[in-house]
Tab-separated table of C-alpha atoms in Angstrom:
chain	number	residue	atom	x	y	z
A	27	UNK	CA	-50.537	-44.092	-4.365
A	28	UNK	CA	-48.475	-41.883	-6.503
A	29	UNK	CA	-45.507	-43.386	-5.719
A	30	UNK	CA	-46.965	-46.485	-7.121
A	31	UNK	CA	-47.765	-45.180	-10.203
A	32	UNK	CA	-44.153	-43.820	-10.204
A	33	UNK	CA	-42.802	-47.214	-9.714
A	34	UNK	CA	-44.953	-48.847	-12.601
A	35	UNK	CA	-44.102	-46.095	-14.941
A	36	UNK	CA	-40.300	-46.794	-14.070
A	37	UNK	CA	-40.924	-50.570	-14.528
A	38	UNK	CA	-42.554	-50.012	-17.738
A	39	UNK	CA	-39.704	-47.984	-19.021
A	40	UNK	CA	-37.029	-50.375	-18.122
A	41	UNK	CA	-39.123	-53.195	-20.032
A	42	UNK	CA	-39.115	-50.891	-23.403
A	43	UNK	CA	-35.833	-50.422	-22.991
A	44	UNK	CA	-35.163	-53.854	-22.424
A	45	UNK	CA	-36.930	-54.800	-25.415
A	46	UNK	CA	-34.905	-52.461	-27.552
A	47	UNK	CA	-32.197	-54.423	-26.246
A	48	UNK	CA	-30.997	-50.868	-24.306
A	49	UNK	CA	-28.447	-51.606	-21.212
A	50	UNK	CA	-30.404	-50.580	-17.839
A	51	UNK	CA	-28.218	-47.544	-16.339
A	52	UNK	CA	-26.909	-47.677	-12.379
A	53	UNK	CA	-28.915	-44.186	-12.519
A	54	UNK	CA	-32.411	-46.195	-13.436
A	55	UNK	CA	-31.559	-48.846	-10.893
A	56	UNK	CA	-31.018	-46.400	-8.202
A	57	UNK	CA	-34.163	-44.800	-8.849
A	58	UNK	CA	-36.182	-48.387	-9.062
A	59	UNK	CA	-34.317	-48.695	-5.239
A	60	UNK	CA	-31.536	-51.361	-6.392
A	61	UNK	CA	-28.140	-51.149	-4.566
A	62	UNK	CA	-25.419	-50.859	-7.251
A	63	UNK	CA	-24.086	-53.863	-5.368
A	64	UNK	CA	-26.915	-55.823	-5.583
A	65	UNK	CA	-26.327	-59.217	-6.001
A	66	UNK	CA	-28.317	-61.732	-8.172
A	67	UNK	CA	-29.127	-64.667	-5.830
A	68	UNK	CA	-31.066	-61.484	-3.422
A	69	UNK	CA	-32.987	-61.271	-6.762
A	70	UNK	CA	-34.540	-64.894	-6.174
A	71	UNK	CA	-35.355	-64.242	-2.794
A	72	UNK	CA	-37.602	-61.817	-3.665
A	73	UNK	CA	-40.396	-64.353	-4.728
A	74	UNK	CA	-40.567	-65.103	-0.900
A	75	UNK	CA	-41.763	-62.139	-0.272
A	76	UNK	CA	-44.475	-61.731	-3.235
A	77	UNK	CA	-42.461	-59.500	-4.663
A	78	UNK	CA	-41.598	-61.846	-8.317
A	79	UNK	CA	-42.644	-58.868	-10.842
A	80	UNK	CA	-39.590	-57.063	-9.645
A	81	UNK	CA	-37.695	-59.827	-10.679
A	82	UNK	CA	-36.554	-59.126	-14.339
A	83	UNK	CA	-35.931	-55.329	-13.679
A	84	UNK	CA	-34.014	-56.944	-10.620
A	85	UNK	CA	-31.889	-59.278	-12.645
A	86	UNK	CA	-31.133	-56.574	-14.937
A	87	UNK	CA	-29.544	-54.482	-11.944
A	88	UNK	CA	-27.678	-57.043	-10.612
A	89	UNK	CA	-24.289	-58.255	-10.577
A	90	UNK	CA	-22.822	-61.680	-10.359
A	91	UNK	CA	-21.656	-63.408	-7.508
A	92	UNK	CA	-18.184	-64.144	-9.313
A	93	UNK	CA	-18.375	-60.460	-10.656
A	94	UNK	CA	-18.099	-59.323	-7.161
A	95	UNK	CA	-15.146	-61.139	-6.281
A	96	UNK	CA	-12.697	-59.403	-8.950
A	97	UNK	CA	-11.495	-56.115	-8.095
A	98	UNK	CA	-13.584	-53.415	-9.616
A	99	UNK	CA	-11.863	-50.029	-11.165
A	100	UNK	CA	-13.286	-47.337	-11.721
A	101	UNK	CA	-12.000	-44.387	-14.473
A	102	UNK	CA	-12.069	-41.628	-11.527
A	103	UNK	CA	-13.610	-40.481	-8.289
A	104	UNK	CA	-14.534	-37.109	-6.800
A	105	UNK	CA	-13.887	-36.111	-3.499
A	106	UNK	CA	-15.813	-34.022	-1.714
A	107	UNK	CA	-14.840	-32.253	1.042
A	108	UNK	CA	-16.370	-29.246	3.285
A	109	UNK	CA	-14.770	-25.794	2.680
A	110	UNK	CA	-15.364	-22.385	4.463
A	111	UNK	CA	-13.997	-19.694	5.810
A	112	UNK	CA	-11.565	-20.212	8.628
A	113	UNK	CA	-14.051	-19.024	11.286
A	114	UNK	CA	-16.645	-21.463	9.432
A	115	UNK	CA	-14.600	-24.446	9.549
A	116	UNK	CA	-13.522	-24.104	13.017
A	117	UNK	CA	-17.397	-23.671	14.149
A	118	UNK	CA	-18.017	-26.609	12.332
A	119	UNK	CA	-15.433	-28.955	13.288
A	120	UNK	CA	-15.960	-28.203	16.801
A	121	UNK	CA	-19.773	-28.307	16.783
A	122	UNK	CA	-20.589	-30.408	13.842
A	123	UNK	CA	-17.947	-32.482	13.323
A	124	UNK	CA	-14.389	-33.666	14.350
A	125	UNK	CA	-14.545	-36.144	12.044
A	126	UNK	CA	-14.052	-33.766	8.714
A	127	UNK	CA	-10.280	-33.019	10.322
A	128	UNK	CA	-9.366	-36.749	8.651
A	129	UNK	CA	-10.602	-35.949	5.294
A	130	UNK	CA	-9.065	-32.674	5.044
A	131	UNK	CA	-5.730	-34.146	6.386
A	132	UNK	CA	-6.122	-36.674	3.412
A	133	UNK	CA	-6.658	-33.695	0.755
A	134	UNK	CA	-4.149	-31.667	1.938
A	135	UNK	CA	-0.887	-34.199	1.962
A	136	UNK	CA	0.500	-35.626	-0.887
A	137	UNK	CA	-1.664	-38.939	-1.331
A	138	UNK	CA	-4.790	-37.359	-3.818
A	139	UNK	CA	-1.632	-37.164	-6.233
A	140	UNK	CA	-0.874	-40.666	-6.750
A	141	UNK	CA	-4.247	-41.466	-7.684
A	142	UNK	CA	-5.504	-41.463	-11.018
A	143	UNK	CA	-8.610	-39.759	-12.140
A	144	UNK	CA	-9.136	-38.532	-8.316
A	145	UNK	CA	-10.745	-34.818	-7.852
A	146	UNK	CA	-10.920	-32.659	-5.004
A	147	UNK	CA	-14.053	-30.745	-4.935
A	148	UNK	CA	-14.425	-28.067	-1.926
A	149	UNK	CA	-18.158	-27.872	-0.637
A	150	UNK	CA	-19.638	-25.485	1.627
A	151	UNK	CA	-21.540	-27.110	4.338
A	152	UNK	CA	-21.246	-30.579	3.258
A	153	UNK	CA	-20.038	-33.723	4.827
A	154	UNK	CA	-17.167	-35.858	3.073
A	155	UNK	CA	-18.478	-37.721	0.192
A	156	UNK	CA	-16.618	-39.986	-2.276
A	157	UNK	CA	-18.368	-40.428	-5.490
A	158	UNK	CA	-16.832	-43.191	-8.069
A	159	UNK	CA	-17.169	-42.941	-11.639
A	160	UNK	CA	-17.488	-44.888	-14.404
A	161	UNK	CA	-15.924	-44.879	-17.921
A	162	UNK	CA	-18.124	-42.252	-19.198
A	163	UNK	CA	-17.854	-39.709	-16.392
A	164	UNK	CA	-21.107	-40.789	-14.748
A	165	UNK	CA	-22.059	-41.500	-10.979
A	166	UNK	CA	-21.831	-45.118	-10.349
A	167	UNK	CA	-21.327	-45.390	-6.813
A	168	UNK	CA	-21.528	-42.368	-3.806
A	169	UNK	CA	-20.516	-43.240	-0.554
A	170	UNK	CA	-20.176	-41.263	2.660
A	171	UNK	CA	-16.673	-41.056	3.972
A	172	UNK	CA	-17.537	-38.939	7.343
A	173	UNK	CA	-16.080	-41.603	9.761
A	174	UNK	CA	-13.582	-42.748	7.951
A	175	UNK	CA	-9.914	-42.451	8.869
A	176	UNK	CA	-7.299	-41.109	6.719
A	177	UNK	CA	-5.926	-44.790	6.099
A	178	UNK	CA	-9.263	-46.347	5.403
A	179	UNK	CA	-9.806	-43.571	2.520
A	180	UNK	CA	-6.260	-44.228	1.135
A	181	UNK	CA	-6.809	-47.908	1.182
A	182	UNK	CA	-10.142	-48.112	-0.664
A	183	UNK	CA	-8.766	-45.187	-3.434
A	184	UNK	CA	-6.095	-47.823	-3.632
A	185	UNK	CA	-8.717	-50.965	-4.204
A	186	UNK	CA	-10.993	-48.646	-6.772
A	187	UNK	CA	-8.507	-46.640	-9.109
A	188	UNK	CA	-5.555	-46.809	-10.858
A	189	UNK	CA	-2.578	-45.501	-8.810
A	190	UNK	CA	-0.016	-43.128	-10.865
């Protein structure tokens, strides 16, 4: 029940701002449970499923079909990647996961530096995360990266941001 409540208070506050004429945030979507690649046409489906009062906070979420299709930049992107002790990494990697080798073999050559606005951040017990940001510095997309391979990580860096 309370996380109904939750969900009309959101809704409510996305309609003031709305009103106000206020841009909805990829934060406030997010927290309504909108993708930040949500497309617009999966907003009209949504009547289907007697779910039509989510359309307007939907439509404001979404992003056009044809916005899709160009290539998106971004203004930077954080990396992060697991750090620990010696002894720490080499429990983990042969416990936890093999898969953090790739990442790390991707931070530690020479490819971070021909990508603009990319960061390296070391985390202790965490799994590889990319997080892409926007023009102001803010979150707009956070994606785990623990499977992929060094070339898949270098390839999508090279579809997102600027290259030096």
């Amino acid at each position: 029940m309370s996380g109904e409540v939750y969900l009309l208070w959101l809704l409510s506050l996305l309609k003031t701002l709305s009103a106000y004429g206020a841009q909805v945030s990829s934060e406030a979507c997010r927290e309504l449970g909108f993708s930040s690649n949500l497309l617009c046409s999966s907003c009209d489906l949504l009547g289907e499923f007697s779910l039509a009062k989510l359309q307007p906070d939907c439509h404001q979420c979404c992003q056009q079909e044809a916005q899709m299709e160009g290539r998106k930049l971004y203004a930077g992107a954080i990396l992060e990647v697991y750090d620990g002790t010696k002894i720490e990494r080499l429990v983990h990697l042969t416990f936890v996961s093999p898969l953090l080798l790739i990442s790390s073999a991707f931070v530690r050559s020479e490819k971070p530096k021909m990508f603009k606005g990319l960061q390296i951040k070391y985390v202790r017990g965490s799994d590889p995360v990319l997080k892409l940001l926007d023009d102001n510095g803010n979150i707009a997309e956070e994606l785990s990266i623990l499977k992929w391979n060094t070339d898949s990580v270098e390839e999508f860096l090279s579809e997102k941001l600027d290259r030096i």
